[in-house]
PDB file of C-alpha atoms and ligand atoms in Angstrom:
ATOM      1  CA  MET A  20      -2.054  20.343   6.625  1.00  0.00           C
ATOM      2  CA  ASN A  21      -2.984  18.340   3.532  1.00  0.00           C
ATOM      3  CA  ILE A  22      -2.774  14.561   3.741  1.00  0.00           C
ATOM      4  CA  LEU A  23      -2.166  12.330   0.754  1.00  0.00           C
ATOM      5  CA  THR A  24      -3.489   8.784   0.706  1.00  0.00           C
ATOM      6  CA  PHE A  25      -3.938   6.003  -1.791  1.00  0.00           C
ATOM      7  CA  ASP A  26      -6.134   2.872  -1.411  1.00  0.00           C
ATOM      8  CA  ILE A  27      -4.360  -0.013  -2.998  1.00  0.00           C
ATOM      9  CA  GLU A  28      -6.722  -2.957  -3.845  1.00  0.00           C
ATOM     10  CA  GLU A  29      -6.586  -3.394  -7.747  1.00  0.00           C
ATOM     11  CA  TRP A  30      -4.259  -6.483  -7.880  1.00  0.00           C
ATOM     12  CA  PHE A  31      -6.540  -8.249  -5.383  1.00  0.00           C
ATOM     13  CA  ILE A  32      -9.819  -7.209  -7.169  1.00  0.00           C
ATOM     14  CA  GLU A  33      -8.436  -8.355 -10.469  1.00  0.00           C
ATOM     15  CA  LYS A  34      -7.412 -11.694  -9.008  1.00  0.00           C
ATOM     16  CA  VAL A  35     -10.711 -12.433  -7.347  1.00  0.00           C
ATOM     17  CA  TYR A  36     -13.313 -10.858  -9.633  1.00  0.00           C
ATOM     18  CA  PHE A  37     -11.842 -10.261 -13.105  1.00  0.00           C
ATOM     19  CA  GLY A  38      -9.855 -13.343 -14.053  1.00  0.00           C
ATOM     20  CA  ALA A  39      -6.322 -12.596 -12.840  1.00  0.00           C
ATOM     21  CA  LYS A  40      -4.945 -11.273 -16.170  1.00  0.00           C
ATOM     22  CA  GLU A  41      -1.264 -10.690 -16.337  1.00  0.00           C
ATOM     23  CA  SER A  42      -1.817  -7.718 -18.685  1.00  0.00           C
ATOM     24  CA  LYS A  43      -3.916  -6.007 -16.022  1.00  0.00           C
ATOM     25  CA  TYR A  44      -1.250  -6.660 -13.283  1.00  0.00           C
ATOM     26  CA  ALA A  45       1.342  -5.142 -15.585  1.00  0.00           C
ATOM     27  CA  GLU A  46      -0.788  -2.086 -16.158  1.00  0.00           C
ATOM     28  CA  TYR A  47      -1.238  -1.574 -12.523  1.00  0.00           C
ATOM     29  CA  ASP A  48       2.442  -2.025 -11.843  1.00  0.00           C
ATOM     30  CA  ARG A  49       3.291   0.718 -14.391  1.00  0.00           C
ATOM     31  CA  LEU A  50       0.797   3.048 -13.007  1.00  0.00           C
ATOM     32  CA  LEU A  51       2.061   2.502  -9.426  1.00  0.00           C
ATOM     33  CA  ASP A  52       5.570   3.182 -10.709  1.00  0.00           C
ATOM     34  CA  GLU A  53       4.444   6.362 -12.354  1.00  0.00           C
ATOM     35  CA  ILE A  54       2.869   7.549  -9.132  1.00  0.00           C
ATOM     36  CA  LEU A  55       5.989   6.739  -7.026  1.00  0.00           C
ATOM     37  CA  LEU A  56       8.109   8.559  -9.562  1.00  0.00           C
ATOM     38  CA  LYS A  57       5.939  11.551  -9.528  1.00  0.00           C
ATOM     39  CA  LEU A  58       5.912  11.651  -5.662  1.00  0.00           C
ATOM     40  CA  GLU A  59       9.765  11.356  -5.607  1.00  0.00           C
ATOM     41  CA  GLU A  60       9.978  14.350  -7.970  1.00  0.00           C
ATOM     42  CA  ALA A  61       7.536  16.370  -5.878  1.00  0.00           C
ATOM     43  CA  ASP A  62       9.307  15.268  -2.708  1.00  0.00           C
ATOM     44  CA  LEU A  63       6.058  14.077  -1.079  1.00  0.00           C
ATOM     45  CA  LYS A  64       5.399  11.024   1.099  1.00  0.00           C
ATOM     46  CA  GLY A  65       1.879   9.499   1.129  1.00  0.00           C
ATOM     47  CA  THR A  66       0.141   6.817   3.110  1.00  0.00           C
ATOM     48  CA  PHE A  67      -0.786   3.742   0.899  1.00  0.00           C
ATOM     49  CA  PHE A  68      -3.593   1.793   2.532  1.00  0.00           C
ATOM     50  CA  CYS A  69      -2.984  -1.706   1.223  1.00  0.00           C
ATOM     51  CA  VAL A  70      -5.388  -4.679   1.198  1.00  0.00           C
ATOM     52  CA  GLY A  71      -3.686  -7.340   3.378  1.00  0.00           C
ATOM     53  CA  LYS A  72      -4.138 -10.011   0.583  1.00  0.00           C
ATOM     54  CA  ILE A  73      -1.870  -7.933  -1.645  1.00  0.00           C
ATOM     55  CA  GLY A  74       0.794  -8.257   1.057  1.00  0.00           C
ATOM     56  CA  SER A  75       0.547 -11.990   0.947  1.00  0.00           C
ATOM     57  CA  ASP A  76      -0.188 -12.601  -2.807  1.00  0.00           C
ATOM     58  CA  PHE A  77       1.731  -9.644  -4.434  1.00  0.00           C
ATOM     59  CA  PRO A  78       4.280  -8.665  -1.814  1.00  0.00           C
ATOM     60  CA  SER A  79       6.608  -6.865  -4.266  1.00  0.00           C
ATOM     61  CA  VAL A  80       3.766  -4.278  -4.713  1.00  0.00           C
ATOM     62  CA  VAL A  81       3.708  -3.480  -1.013  1.00  0.00           C
ATOM     63  CA  ARG A  82       7.473  -3.586  -0.620  1.00  0.00           C
ATOM     64  CA  LYS A  83       7.996  -1.213  -3.560  1.00  0.00           C
ATOM     65  CA  ILE A  84       5.746   1.366  -1.747  1.00  0.00           C
ATOM     66  CA  ALA A  85       7.602   0.988   1.551  1.00  0.00           C
ATOM     67  CA  GLU A  86      11.019   1.032  -0.041  1.00  0.00           C
ATOM     68  CA  ALA A  87      10.186   4.363  -1.649  1.00  0.00           C
ATOM     69  CA  GLY A  88       9.661   5.781   1.864  1.00  0.00           C
ATOM     70  CA  HIS A  89       5.903   5.960   1.949  1.00  0.00           C
ATOM     71  CA  GLU A  90       3.801   4.764   4.774  1.00  0.00           C
ATOM     72  CA  VAL A  91       1.953   1.395   4.421  1.00  0.00           C
ATOM     73  CA  GLY A  92      -1.418   1.482   6.098  1.00  0.00           C
ATOM     74  CA  CYS A  93      -3.978  -1.258   6.211  1.00  0.00           C
ATOM     75  CA  HIS A  94      -7.128  -1.336   3.987  1.00  0.00           C
ATOM     76  CA  SER A  95      -8.686  -4.614   5.368  1.00  0.00           C
ATOM     77  CA  ASN A  96      -7.684  -8.154   4.216  1.00  0.00           C
ATOM     78  CA  THR A  97     -10.209  -8.896   1.541  1.00  0.00           C
ATOM     79  CA  HIS A  98     -11.803  -5.511   0.937  1.00  0.00           C
ATOM     80  CA  GLN A  99     -15.155  -6.331   2.503  1.00  0.00           C
ATOM     81  CA  TRP A 100     -17.144  -3.403   3.921  1.00  0.00           C
ATOM     82  CA  LEU A 101     -16.914  -3.647   7.730  1.00  0.00           C
ATOM     83  CA  ASN A 102     -20.624  -2.868   8.155  1.00  0.00           C
ATOM     84  CA  LYS A 103     -21.222  -6.260   6.524  1.00  0.00           C
ATOM     85  CA  LEU A 104     -19.058  -8.184   8.945  1.00  0.00           C
ATOM     86  CA  THR A 105     -19.602  -9.314  12.507  1.00  0.00           C
ATOM     87  CA  TYR A 106     -17.386  -8.130  15.276  1.00  0.00           C
ATOM     88  CA  GLU A 107     -15.560 -11.562  15.136  1.00  0.00           C
ATOM     89  CA  GLN A 108     -15.167 -11.473  11.424  1.00  0.00           C
ATOM     90  CA  ALA A 109     -13.788  -7.904  11.403  1.00  0.00           C
ATOM     91  CA  MET A 110     -11.405  -8.874  14.262  1.00  0.00           C
ATOM     92  CA  GLU A 111     -10.095 -11.888  12.157  1.00  0.00           C
ATOM     93  CA  ASP A 112      -9.963  -9.781   8.923  1.00  0.00           C
ATOM     94  CA  THR A 113      -7.973  -6.954  10.495  1.00  0.00           C
ATOM     95  CA  HIS A 114      -5.662  -9.288  12.418  1.00  0.00           C
ATOM     96  CA  VAL A 115      -4.759 -11.239   9.212  1.00  0.00           C
ATOM     97  CA  ALA A 116      -4.388  -8.066   7.160  1.00  0.00           C
ATOM     98  CA  VAL A 117      -2.096  -6.236   9.671  1.00  0.00           C
ATOM     99  CA  ASP A 118       0.062  -9.350  10.165  1.00  0.00           C
ATOM    100  CA  SER A 119       0.408  -9.835   6.371  1.00  0.00           C
ATOM    101  CA  LEU A 120       1.406  -6.289   5.739  1.00  0.00           C
ATOM    102  CA  GLU A 121       3.882  -6.252   8.718  1.00  0.00           C
ATOM    103  CA  GLN A 122       5.561  -9.373   7.551  1.00  0.00           C
ATOM    104  CA  CYS A 123       5.855  -7.972   4.115  1.00  0.00           C
ATOM    105  CA  ILE A 124       7.479  -4.713   5.095  1.00  0.00           C
ATOM    106  CA  GLY A 125       9.139  -5.697   8.434  1.00  0.00           C
ATOM    107  CA  LYS A 126       7.469  -2.659  10.223  1.00  0.00           C
ATOM    108  CA  LYS A 127       4.462  -1.963  12.448  1.00  0.00           C
ATOM    109  CA  VAL A 128       1.323  -0.932  10.695  1.00  0.00           C
ATOM    110  CA  ARG A 129      -0.396   1.892  12.577  1.00  0.00           C
ATOM    111  CA  SER A 130      -2.806   3.534  10.094  1.00  0.00           C
ATOM    112  CA  TYR A 131      -6.043   2.140   8.741  1.00  0.00           C
ATOM    113  CA  ARG A 132      -8.832   2.962   6.340  1.00  0.00           C
ATOM    114  CA  ALA A 133     -11.903   0.812   6.019  1.00  0.00           C
ATOM    115  CA  PRO A 134     -13.044  -0.290   2.511  1.00  0.00           C
ATOM    116  CA  ALA A 135     -15.692   2.282   1.260  1.00  0.00           C
ATOM    117  CA  PHE A 136     -15.244   4.212   4.570  1.00  0.00           C
ATOM    118  CA  SER A 137     -17.538   1.643   6.101  1.00  0.00           C
ATOM    119  CA  ILE A 138     -17.260   2.744   9.705  1.00  0.00           C
ATOM    120  CA  GLY A 139     -20.282   4.602  11.022  1.00  0.00           C
ATOM    121  CA  ASN A 140     -22.906   4.673  13.733  1.00  0.00           C
ATOM    122  CA  SER A 141     -24.051   1.072  13.060  1.00  0.00           C
ATOM    123  CA  ASN A 142     -20.628  -0.458  13.678  1.00  0.00           C
ATOM    124  CA  LEU A 143     -18.749   1.721  16.164  1.00  0.00           C
ATOM    125  CA  TRP A 144     -17.368  -1.529  17.630  1.00  0.00           C
ATOM    126  CA  ALA A 145     -15.042  -1.371  14.538  1.00  0.00           C
ATOM    127  CA  LEU A 146     -12.975   1.227  16.456  1.00  0.00           C
ATOM    128  CA  GLU A 147     -12.295  -1.320  19.155  1.00  0.00           C
ATOM    129  CA  VAL A 148     -11.245  -3.828  16.532  1.00  0.00           C
ATOM    130  CA  LEU A 149      -8.730  -1.313  15.171  1.00  0.00           C
ATOM    131  CA  ALA A 150      -7.213  -0.502  18.578  1.00  0.00           C
ATOM    132  CA  ALA A 151      -7.019  -4.207  19.411  1.00  0.00           C
ATOM    133  CA  ASN A 152      -4.919  -4.703  16.353  1.00  0.00           C
ATOM    134  CA  GLY A 153      -2.373  -1.993  17.081  1.00  0.00           C
ATOM    135  CA  ILE A 154      -3.944   0.681  14.966  1.00  0.00           C
ATOM    136  CA  THR A 155      -3.512   4.204  16.437  1.00  0.00           C
ATOM    137  CA  CYS A 156      -4.599   6.435  13.557  1.00  0.00           C
ATOM    138  CA  ASP A 157      -7.693   5.907  11.382  1.00  0.00           C
ATOM    139  CA  ALA A 158      -8.891   7.558   8.240  1.00  0.00           C
ATOM    140  CA  SER A 159     -12.269   5.918   7.696  1.00  0.00           C
ATOM    141  CA  VAL A 160     -14.574   8.595   8.805  1.00  0.00           C
ATOM    142  CA  PHE A 161     -16.549  10.164   6.031  1.00  0.00           C
ATOM    143  CA  PRO A 162     -18.746  12.819   7.582  1.00  0.00           C
ATOM    144  CA  ALA A 163     -21.575  12.620   5.138  1.00  0.00           C
ATOM    145  CA  SER A 164     -23.836   9.873   3.916  1.00  0.00           C
ATOM    146  CA  ARG A 165     -22.505   7.747   1.056  1.00  0.00           C
ATOM    147  CA  ASP A 166     -23.253   4.469  -0.706  1.00  0.00           C
ATOM    148  CA  PHE A 167     -21.670   1.953   1.691  1.00  0.00           C
ATOM    149  CA  GLY A 168     -21.030   3.866   4.915  1.00  0.00           C
ATOM    150  CA  GLY A 169     -20.586   7.453   5.912  1.00  0.00           C
ATOM    151  CA  PHE A 170     -20.918   8.986   9.291  1.00  0.00           C
ATOM    152  CA  PRO A 171     -23.127  12.099   9.073  1.00  0.00           C
ATOM    153  CA  GLU A 172     -23.223  12.518  12.813  1.00  0.00           C
ATOM    154  CA  PHE A 173     -19.460  13.062  12.903  1.00  0.00           C
ATOM    155  CA  ALA A 174     -19.311  16.856  12.677  1.00  0.00           C
ATOM    156  CA  LYS A 175     -15.700  17.586  13.268  1.00  0.00           C
ATOM    157  CA  MET A 176     -13.950  17.681   9.986  1.00  0.00           C
ATOM    158  CA  GLU A 177     -10.410  17.932  11.435  1.00  0.00           C
ATOM    159  CA  PRO A 178      -8.110  15.768  13.330  1.00  0.00           C
ATOM    160  CA  THR A 179      -9.956  14.430  16.304  1.00  0.00           C
ATOM    161  CA  VAL A 180      -9.442  12.057  19.226  1.00  0.00           C
ATOM    162  CA  ILE A 181     -12.265   9.519  19.304  1.00  0.00           C
ATOM    163  CA  LYS A 182     -12.867   7.918  22.830  1.00  0.00           C
ATOM    164  CA  TYR A 183     -15.017   4.859  22.709  1.00  0.00           C
ATOM    165  CA  ASN A 184     -15.505   2.110  25.212  1.00  0.00           C
ATOM    166  CA  GLY A 185     -12.101   2.620  26.910  1.00  0.00           C
ATOM    167  CA  ILE A 186     -10.097   3.032  23.800  1.00  0.00           C
ATOM    168  CA  GLU A 187      -8.645   6.027  22.013  1.00  0.00           C
ATOM    169  CA  LEU A 188      -7.982   6.578  18.344  1.00  0.00           C
ATOM    170  CA  HIS A 189      -6.554   9.490  16.356  1.00  0.00           C
ATOM    171  CA  GLU A 190      -9.009  10.180  13.606  1.00  0.00           C
ATOM    172  CA  LEU A 191      -8.092  11.965  10.363  1.00  0.00           C
ATOM    173  CA  PRO A 192     -11.440  12.263   8.634  1.00  0.00           C
ATOM    174  CA  ILE A 193     -12.320  13.132   5.045  1.00  0.00           C
ATOM    175  CA  VAL A 194     -13.249  16.870   4.587  1.00  0.00           C
ATOM    176  CA  THR A 195     -16.505  18.102   2.886  1.00  0.00           C
ATOM    177  CA  THR A 196     -17.584  21.529   1.697  1.00  0.00           C
ATOM    178  CA  LYS A 197     -20.893  23.118   1.412  1.00  0.00           C
ATOM    179  CA  ILE A 198     -22.361  23.233  -2.038  1.00  0.00           C
ATOM    180  CA  LEU A 199     -25.894  24.420  -2.366  1.00  0.00           C
ATOM    181  CA  GLY A 200     -26.407  23.714   1.310  1.00  0.00           C
ATOM    182  CA  LYS A 201     -25.193  20.132   1.056  1.00  0.00           C
ATOM    183  CA  ASP A 202     -22.005  18.610   2.525  1.00  0.00           C
ATOM    184  CA  ILE A 203     -20.025  17.301  -0.446  1.00  0.00           C
ATOM    185  CA  ALA A 204     -16.672  15.694  -0.497  1.00  0.00           C
ATOM    186  CA  TYR A 205     -14.170  17.053  -3.201  1.00  0.00           C
ATOM    187  CA  SER A 206     -10.738  15.764  -2.356  1.00  0.00           C
ATOM    188  CA  GLY A 207     -10.622  12.286  -3.670  1.00  0.00           C
ATOM    189  CA  GLY A 208     -12.174   9.377  -5.718  1.00  0.00           C
ATOM    190  CA  GLY A 209     -15.078  10.311  -8.004  1.00  0.00           C
ATOM    191  CA  TYR A 210     -15.501  13.751  -6.334  1.00  0.00           C
ATOM    192  CA  PHE A 211     -12.015  14.753  -7.381  1.00  0.00           C
ATOM    193  CA  ARG A 212     -12.656  13.485 -10.881  1.00  0.00           C
ATOM    194  CA  PHE A 213     -15.915  15.325 -11.103  1.00  0.00           C
ATOM    195  CA  PHE A 214     -14.895  18.821  -9.745  1.00  0.00           C
ATOM    196  CA  PRO A 215     -12.868  21.261 -11.794  1.00  0.00           C
ATOM    197  CA  TYR A 216      -9.105  21.219 -10.929  1.00  0.00           C
ATOM    198  CA  ARG A 217      -8.941  24.876  -9.859  1.00  0.00           C
ATOM    199  CA  PHE A 218     -11.827  24.460  -7.366  1.00  0.00           C
ATOM    200  CA  VAL A 219     -10.084  21.485  -5.624  1.00  0.00           C
ATOM    201  CA  GLU A 220      -6.732  23.252  -5.442  1.00  0.00           C
ATOM    202  CA  LYS A 221      -8.311  26.411  -4.010  1.00  0.00           C
ATOM    203  CA  GLU A 222     -10.210  24.501  -1.373  1.00  0.00           C
ATOM    204  CA  MET A 223      -7.128  22.594  -0.241  1.00  0.00           C
ATOM    205  CA  LYS A 224      -5.126  25.838   0.069  1.00  0.00           C
ATOM    206  CA  ARG A 225      -7.945  27.597   1.841  1.00  0.00           C
ATOM    207  CA  THR A 226      -8.734  25.075   4.537  1.00  0.00           C
ATOM    208  CA  PRO A 227      -6.278  24.203   7.486  1.00  0.00           C
ATOM    209  CA  TYR A 228      -6.771  20.533   7.014  1.00  0.00           C
ATOM    210  CA  SER A 229      -7.611  18.306   4.025  1.00  0.00           C
ATOM    211  CA  MET A 230      -7.525  14.615   3.175  1.00  0.00           C
ATOM    212  CA  ALA A 231      -6.973  13.479  -0.385  1.00  0.00           C
ATOM    213  CA  TYR A 232      -7.577   9.897  -1.345  1.00  0.00           C
ATOM    214  CA  PHE A 233      -7.029   8.175  -4.630  1.00  0.00           C
ATOM    215  CA  HIS A 234      -7.161   4.686  -6.213  1.00  0.00           C
ATOM    216  CA  LEU A 235      -5.359   3.401  -9.269  1.00  0.00           C
ATOM    217  CA  GLY A 236      -8.809   2.940 -10.625  1.00  0.00           C
ATOM    218  CA  ASP A 237      -9.278   6.751 -10.529  1.00  0.00           C
ATOM    219  CA  LEU A 238      -6.470   6.991 -13.034  1.00  0.00           C
ATOM    220  CA  ASN A 239      -7.158   3.970 -15.275  1.00  0.00           C
ATOM    221  CA  PRO A 240     -10.512   2.313 -15.904  1.00  0.00           C
ATOM    222  CA  VAL A 241     -10.748  -0.868 -13.756  1.00  0.00           C
ATOM    223  CA  PHE A 242     -13.440  -2.372 -15.863  1.00  0.00           C
ATOM    224  CA  SER A 243     -14.105  -1.348 -19.452  1.00  0.00           C
ATOM    225  CA  GLY A 244     -17.774  -2.275 -19.711  1.00  0.00           C
ATOM    226  CA  VAL A 245     -20.856  -2.561 -17.569  1.00  0.00           C
ATOM    227  CA  LEU A 246     -20.331  -5.350 -14.951  1.00  0.00           C
ATOM    228  CA  SER A 247     -22.193  -8.735 -15.344  1.00  0.00           C
ATOM    229  CA  LYS A 248     -24.907  -9.305 -12.768  1.00  0.00           C
ATOM    230  CA  ASP A 249     -22.893 -12.119 -11.208  1.00  0.00           C
ATOM    231  CA  ILE A 250     -19.733 -10.052 -10.719  1.00  0.00           C
ATOM    232  CA  TYR A 251     -21.668  -6.956  -9.470  1.00  0.00           C
ATOM    233  CA  GLU A 252     -23.640  -8.993  -6.938  1.00  0.00           C
ATOM    234  CA  ARG A 253     -20.450 -10.715  -5.599  1.00  0.00           C
ATOM    235  CA  TYR A 254     -18.564  -7.493  -5.293  1.00  0.00           C
ATOM    236  CA  PHE A 255     -21.149  -5.120  -3.995  1.00  0.00           C
ATOM    237  CA  ASP A 256     -23.338  -7.613  -2.222  1.00  0.00           C
ATOM    238  CA  GLU A 257     -26.653  -6.010  -3.414  1.00  0.00           C
ATOM    239  CA  PRO A 258     -28.992  -6.690  -6.328  1.00  0.00           C
ATOM    240  CA  GLY A 259     -27.359  -6.161  -9.610  1.00  0.00           C
ATOM    241  CA  THR A 260     -30.257  -4.495 -11.472  1.00  0.00           C
ATOM    242  CA  LEU A 261     -29.423  -3.041 -14.933  1.00  0.00           C
ATOM    243  CA  LYS A 262     -29.803   0.540 -13.415  1.00  0.00           C
ATOM    244  CA  ALA A 263     -27.607  -0.180 -10.519  1.00  0.00           C
ATOM    245  CA  ARG A 264     -24.908  -1.689 -12.921  1.00  0.00           C
ATOM    246  CA  TYR A 265     -25.178   1.314 -15.368  1.00  0.00           C
ATOM    247  CA  MET A 266     -24.959   3.873 -12.510  1.00  0.00           C
ATOM    248  CA  ARG A 267     -21.860   2.106 -11.148  1.00  0.00           C
ATOM    249  CA  TYR A 268     -20.241   2.054 -14.612  1.00  0.00           C
ATOM    250  CA  ILE A 269     -20.828   5.802 -15.035  1.00  0.00           C
ATOM    251  CA  LYS A 270     -19.611   6.673 -11.469  1.00  0.00           C
ATOM    252  CA  THR A 271     -16.485   4.494 -11.792  1.00  0.00           C
ATOM    253  CA  ASN A 272     -15.376   5.775 -15.208  1.00  0.00           C
ATOM    254  CA  LEU A 273     -16.420   9.425 -14.979  1.00  0.00           C
ATOM    255  CA  GLY A 274     -13.430  11.659 -15.761  1.00  0.00           C
ATOM    256  CA  VAL A 275     -10.942   8.780 -15.450  1.00  0.00           C
ATOM    257  CA  LYS A 276      -9.147   9.440 -18.697  1.00  0.00           C
ATOM    258  CA  SER A 277      -8.018  13.020 -17.863  1.00  0.00           C
ATOM    259  CA  ASN A 278      -7.606  12.383 -14.129  1.00  0.00           C
ATOM    260  CA  LYS A 279      -3.886  11.458 -14.074  1.00  0.00           C
ATOM    261  CA  LYS A 280      -2.941  14.853 -15.537  1.00  0.00           C
ATOM    262  CA  LYS A 281      -5.175  16.467 -12.932  1.00  0.00           C
ATOM    263  CA  LEU A 282      -3.762  14.472  -9.991  1.00  0.00           C
ATOM    264  CA  PHE A 283      -0.149  14.972 -11.082  1.00  0.00           C
ATOM    265  CA  LYS A 284      -0.813  18.780 -11.423  1.00  0.00           C
ATOM    266  CA  LEU A 285      -2.151  18.725  -7.837  1.00  0.00           C
ATOM    267  CA  LEU A 286       0.986  16.960  -6.548  1.00  0.00           C
ATOM    268  CA  GLY A 287       3.052  19.720  -8.023  1.00  0.00           C
ATOM    269  CA  GLN A 288       0.975  22.503  -6.482  1.00  0.00           C
ATOM    270  CA  VAL A 289      -0.095  21.443  -2.996  1.00  0.00           C
ATOM    271  CA  LYS A 290       2.195  20.354  -0.246  1.00  0.00           C
ATOM    272  CA  PHE A 291       1.064  17.010   1.194  1.00  0.00           C
ATOM    273  CA  THR A 292       2.142  14.725   4.028  1.00  0.00           C
ATOM    274  CA  ASN A 293       1.165  11.273   5.238  1.00  0.00           C
ATOM    275  CA  LEU A 294      -0.697  10.010   8.272  1.00  0.00           C
ATOM    276  CA  ALA A 295       2.399   8.854  10.186  1.00  0.00           C
ATOM    277  CA  VAL A 296       4.044  12.259   9.884  1.00  0.00           C
ATOM    278  CA  ALA A 297       0.729  14.078  10.615  1.00  0.00           C
ATOM    279  CA  GLU A 298       0.187  11.918  13.739  1.00  0.00           C
ATOM    280  CA  GLU A 299       3.656  13.040  15.066  1.00  0.00           C
ATOM    281  CA  LEU A 300       3.129  16.670  14.165  1.00  0.00           C
ATOM    282  CA  ILE A 301      -0.391  17.149  15.581  1.00  0.00           C
ATOM    283  CA  ASP A 302      -0.680  18.113  19.265  1.00  0.00           C
ATOM    284  CA  TRP A 303      -3.474  15.701  20.120  1.00  0.00           C
ATOM    285  CA  SER A 304      -4.054  17.426  23.526  1.00  0.00           C
ATOM    286  CA  LYS A 305      -5.189  20.535  21.700  1.00  0.00           C
ATOM    287  CA  THR A 306      -7.440  18.920  18.981  1.00  0.00           C
ATOM    288  CA  PRO A 307     -11.097  18.324  19.564  1.00  0.00           C
ATOM    289  CA  SER A 308     -11.991  15.066  21.092  1.00  0.00           C
ATOM    290  CA  ILE A 309     -15.307  13.200  21.053  1.00  0.00           C
ATOM    291  CA  THR A 310     -16.575  10.500  23.383  1.00  0.00           C
ATOM    292  CA  ILE A 311     -18.952   8.139  21.752  1.00  0.00           C
ATOM    293  CA  LYS A 312     -21.236   6.149  24.032  1.00  0.00           C
TER     294      LYS A 312
HETATM  295 ZN1   ZN B  24     -10.945   0.347  -1.296  1.00  0.00          ZN
END
């Protein structure tokens, strides 16, 4: 089972950080239309994790996704990493986001992905926050260390029931593969841009479960130059040294130009489904379950 997801945040990021340029919004609109058309041609349905603020400020974006038959999931309200929020702040952020998306599409929102996969050992309470807001299926676990989160202790790279403090969530984690003894992701974001196409296709067809994740920014440069110190520090909430800003520029733009072709080829070759359908199909009484204390 291969699961297809997109994190939709670009309109919000443009509005808050880059000057709300109409030309950028139009570019994102066009790119989303292209993706939706490609998915229709390939007869695939994905989950689009949308930032709640896009539901309130750009409702036509979210509605267009829902009207094309895709699942709308929640990607926080203002795209702040959950490990930087308190329990109360995360509760408020999730509540507002889910409410905004539900009002926008007139349907319950059940699936969630944290910005930058920011649920890990240090903020397990986030699982309670999700359950309290009606989320039943989460795709925030990244079972390896990464910049702003990661959950290296989460060993199960397959659908898993997580039990924590009286709540239960269905977890559909990111999958990693062993390369030179290290656990490396390959099925989305910068990893997908970096690895040769054939390698990714082969891995997805070989493994019984995979989780693909993309952003519009993986197909179109979000910023064309190195970020200013001010914007970098506001967005990433860490010191904007020259080195950090150059590294981020390289990471963000690596392979972007040829990536649309690569993704569209994958959508023609691999059969994908979305979280809502997967949640229905999976017999959760037979999957692994982990109890976190
Ligand atoms: Zn995101």
